[in-house]
CSV table of C-alpha atoms in Angstrom, one decimal:
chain,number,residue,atom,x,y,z
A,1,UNK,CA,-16.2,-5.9,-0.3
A,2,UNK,CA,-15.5,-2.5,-1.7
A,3,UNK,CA,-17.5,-0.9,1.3
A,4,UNK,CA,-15.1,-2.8,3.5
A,5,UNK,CA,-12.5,-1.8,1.6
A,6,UNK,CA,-13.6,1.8,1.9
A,7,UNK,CA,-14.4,1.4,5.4
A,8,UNK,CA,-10.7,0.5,6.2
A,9,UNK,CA,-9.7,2.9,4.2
A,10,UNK,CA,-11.0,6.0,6.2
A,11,UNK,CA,-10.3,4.5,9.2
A,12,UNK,CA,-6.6,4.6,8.0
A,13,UNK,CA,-7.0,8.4,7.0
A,14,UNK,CA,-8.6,8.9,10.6
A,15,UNK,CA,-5.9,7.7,12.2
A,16,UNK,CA,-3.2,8.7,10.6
A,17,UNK,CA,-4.7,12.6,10.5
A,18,UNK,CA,-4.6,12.3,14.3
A,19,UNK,CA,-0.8,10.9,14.6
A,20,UNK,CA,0.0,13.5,11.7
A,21,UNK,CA,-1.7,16.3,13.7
A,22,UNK,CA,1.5,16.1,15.9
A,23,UNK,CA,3.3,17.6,13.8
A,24,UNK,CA,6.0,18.8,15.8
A,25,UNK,CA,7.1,15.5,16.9
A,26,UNK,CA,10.4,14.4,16.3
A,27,UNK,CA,9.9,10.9,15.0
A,28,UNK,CA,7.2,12.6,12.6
A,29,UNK,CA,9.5,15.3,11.7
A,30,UNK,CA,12.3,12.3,10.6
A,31,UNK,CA,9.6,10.3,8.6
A,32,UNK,CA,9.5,13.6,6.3
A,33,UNK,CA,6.1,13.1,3.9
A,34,UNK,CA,5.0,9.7,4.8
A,35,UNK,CA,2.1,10.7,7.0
A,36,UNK,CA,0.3,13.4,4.7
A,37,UNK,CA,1.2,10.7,1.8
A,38,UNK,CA,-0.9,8.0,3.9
A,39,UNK,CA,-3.7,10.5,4.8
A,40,UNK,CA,-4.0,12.0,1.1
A,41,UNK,CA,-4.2,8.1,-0.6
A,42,UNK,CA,-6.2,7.1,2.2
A,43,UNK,CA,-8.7,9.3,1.8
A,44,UNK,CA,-8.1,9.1,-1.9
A,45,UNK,CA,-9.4,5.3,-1.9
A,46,UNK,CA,-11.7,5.6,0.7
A,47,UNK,CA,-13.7,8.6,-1.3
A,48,UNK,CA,-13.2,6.9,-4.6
A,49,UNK,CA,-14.4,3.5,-3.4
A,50,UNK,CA,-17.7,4.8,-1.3
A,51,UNK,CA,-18.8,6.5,-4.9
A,52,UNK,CA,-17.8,3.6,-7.0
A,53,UNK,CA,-20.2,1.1,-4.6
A,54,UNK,CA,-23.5,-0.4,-6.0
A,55,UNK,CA,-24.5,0.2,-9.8
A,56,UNK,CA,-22.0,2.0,-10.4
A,57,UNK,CA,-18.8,-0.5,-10.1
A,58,UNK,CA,-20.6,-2.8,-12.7
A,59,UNK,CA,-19.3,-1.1,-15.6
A,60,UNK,CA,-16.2,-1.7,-16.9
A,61,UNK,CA,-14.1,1.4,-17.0
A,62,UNK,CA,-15.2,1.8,-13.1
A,63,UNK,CA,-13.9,-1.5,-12.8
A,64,UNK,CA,-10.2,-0.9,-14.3
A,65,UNK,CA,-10.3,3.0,-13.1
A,66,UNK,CA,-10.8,1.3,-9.5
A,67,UNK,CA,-8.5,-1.2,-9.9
A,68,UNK,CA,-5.4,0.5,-11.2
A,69,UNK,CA,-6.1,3.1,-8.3
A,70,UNK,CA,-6.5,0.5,-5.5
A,71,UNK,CA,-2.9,-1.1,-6.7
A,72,UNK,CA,-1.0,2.3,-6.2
A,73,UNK,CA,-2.4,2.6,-3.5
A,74,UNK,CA,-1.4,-1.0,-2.1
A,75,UNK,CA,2.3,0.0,-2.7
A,76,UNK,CA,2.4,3.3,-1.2
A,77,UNK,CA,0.3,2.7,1.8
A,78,UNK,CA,2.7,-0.3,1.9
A,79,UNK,CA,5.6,1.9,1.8
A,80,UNK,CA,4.0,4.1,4.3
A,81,UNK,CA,3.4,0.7,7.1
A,82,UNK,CA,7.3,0.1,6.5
A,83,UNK,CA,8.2,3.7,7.3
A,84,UNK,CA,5.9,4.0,10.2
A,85,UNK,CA,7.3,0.2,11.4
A,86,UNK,CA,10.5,1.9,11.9
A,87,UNK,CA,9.1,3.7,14.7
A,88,UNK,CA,9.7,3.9,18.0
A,89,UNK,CA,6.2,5.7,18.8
A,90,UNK,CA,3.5,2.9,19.8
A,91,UNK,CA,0.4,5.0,18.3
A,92,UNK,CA,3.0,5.1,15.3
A,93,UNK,CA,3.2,1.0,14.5
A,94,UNK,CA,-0.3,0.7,15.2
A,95,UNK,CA,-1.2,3.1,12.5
A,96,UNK,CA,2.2,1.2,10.4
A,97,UNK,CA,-0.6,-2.5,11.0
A,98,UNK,CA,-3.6,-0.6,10.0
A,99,UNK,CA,-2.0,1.1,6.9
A,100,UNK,CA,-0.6,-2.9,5.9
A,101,UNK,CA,-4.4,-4.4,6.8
A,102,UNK,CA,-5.3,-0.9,4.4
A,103,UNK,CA,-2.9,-2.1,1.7
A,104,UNK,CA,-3.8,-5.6,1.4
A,105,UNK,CA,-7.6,-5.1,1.3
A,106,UNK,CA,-6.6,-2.7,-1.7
A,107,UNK,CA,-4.3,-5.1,-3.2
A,108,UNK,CA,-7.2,-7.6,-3.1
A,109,UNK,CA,-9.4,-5.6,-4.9
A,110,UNK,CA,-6.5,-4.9,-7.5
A,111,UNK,CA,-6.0,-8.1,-8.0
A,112,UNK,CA,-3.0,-10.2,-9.8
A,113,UNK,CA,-0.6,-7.5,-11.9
A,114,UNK,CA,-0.4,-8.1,-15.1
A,115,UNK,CA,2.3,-9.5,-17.1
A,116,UNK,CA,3.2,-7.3,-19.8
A,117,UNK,CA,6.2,-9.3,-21.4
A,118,UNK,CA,8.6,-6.6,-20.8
A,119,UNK,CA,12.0,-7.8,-18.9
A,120,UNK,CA,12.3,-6.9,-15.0
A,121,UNK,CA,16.2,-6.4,-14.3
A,122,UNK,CA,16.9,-8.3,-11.0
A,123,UNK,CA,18.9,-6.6,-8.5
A,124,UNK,CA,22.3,-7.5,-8.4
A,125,UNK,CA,22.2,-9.5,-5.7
A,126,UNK,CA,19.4,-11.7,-6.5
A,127,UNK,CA,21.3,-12.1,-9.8
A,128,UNK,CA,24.3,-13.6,-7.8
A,129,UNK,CA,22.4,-16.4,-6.3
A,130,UNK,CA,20.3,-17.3,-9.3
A,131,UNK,CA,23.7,-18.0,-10.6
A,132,UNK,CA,25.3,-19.5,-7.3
A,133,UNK,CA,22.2,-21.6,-7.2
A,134,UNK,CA,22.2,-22.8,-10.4
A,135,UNK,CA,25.8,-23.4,-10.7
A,136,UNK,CA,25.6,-26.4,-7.7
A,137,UNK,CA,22.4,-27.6,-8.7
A,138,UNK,CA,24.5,-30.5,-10.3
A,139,UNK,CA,26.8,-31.2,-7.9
A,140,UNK,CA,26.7,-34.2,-5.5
């Protein structure tokens, strides 16, 4: 799985180094960093994952260095699809489904994040329905 993984991975790089080597593109000038930020982590994962095949990923430290890298990269290659999803540009939201089929292979191989006890604010408005919510859960 983690060839796979790697496999997609510098696909995605591939891809997004051709639609970033048009730089002078509007729509690519608008996104700002997202391109060279989806090449670099690409390319990142891709390279870390091809050495960290065989033997190697047995150990443990491989195993947690791999893991904590493979979930930042599911959130910014994630953050990177919805940018690029934005897009009017067609080569654009085809890189935006590779980068998502990118994120969720790493986010497999991250697996579940942990719980770590510490308190998660809610946004304000997810706030204001828990408490709509529960206020007329009694009500006939």
């Amino acid at each position: 799985m983690l060839q796979e993984i790697a496999d997609l991975c510098e696909l995605c790089r591939v891809r997004c180094g051709r639609v970033f080597a048009r730089r002078t593109d509007p729509e690519l000038v608008r996104m700002g960093p997202v391109m060279p930020a989806a090449v670099s982590m690409s390319r990142l994962c891709a390279d870390t994952l091809d050495s960290c095949s065989g033997p190697a990923a047995d150990t443990a430290v491989v195993r947690m260095s791999v893991k904590a890298m493979c979930a930042e990269a599911a959130r910014l290659l994630s953050l990177c699809a919805q940018a690029c999803l934005a897009s009017g540009d067609e080569e654009i939201r085809d890189v935006a489904a590779l980068l998502t089929r990118c994120a969720d292979g790493c986010a497999l191989l991250a697996g579940p994040a942990k719980i770590t006890g510490v308190p998660v604010p809610l946004p304000e408005q997810a706030r204001q329905q828990r408490v709509v919510t529960s206020g007329s859960a009694g009500v006939a």
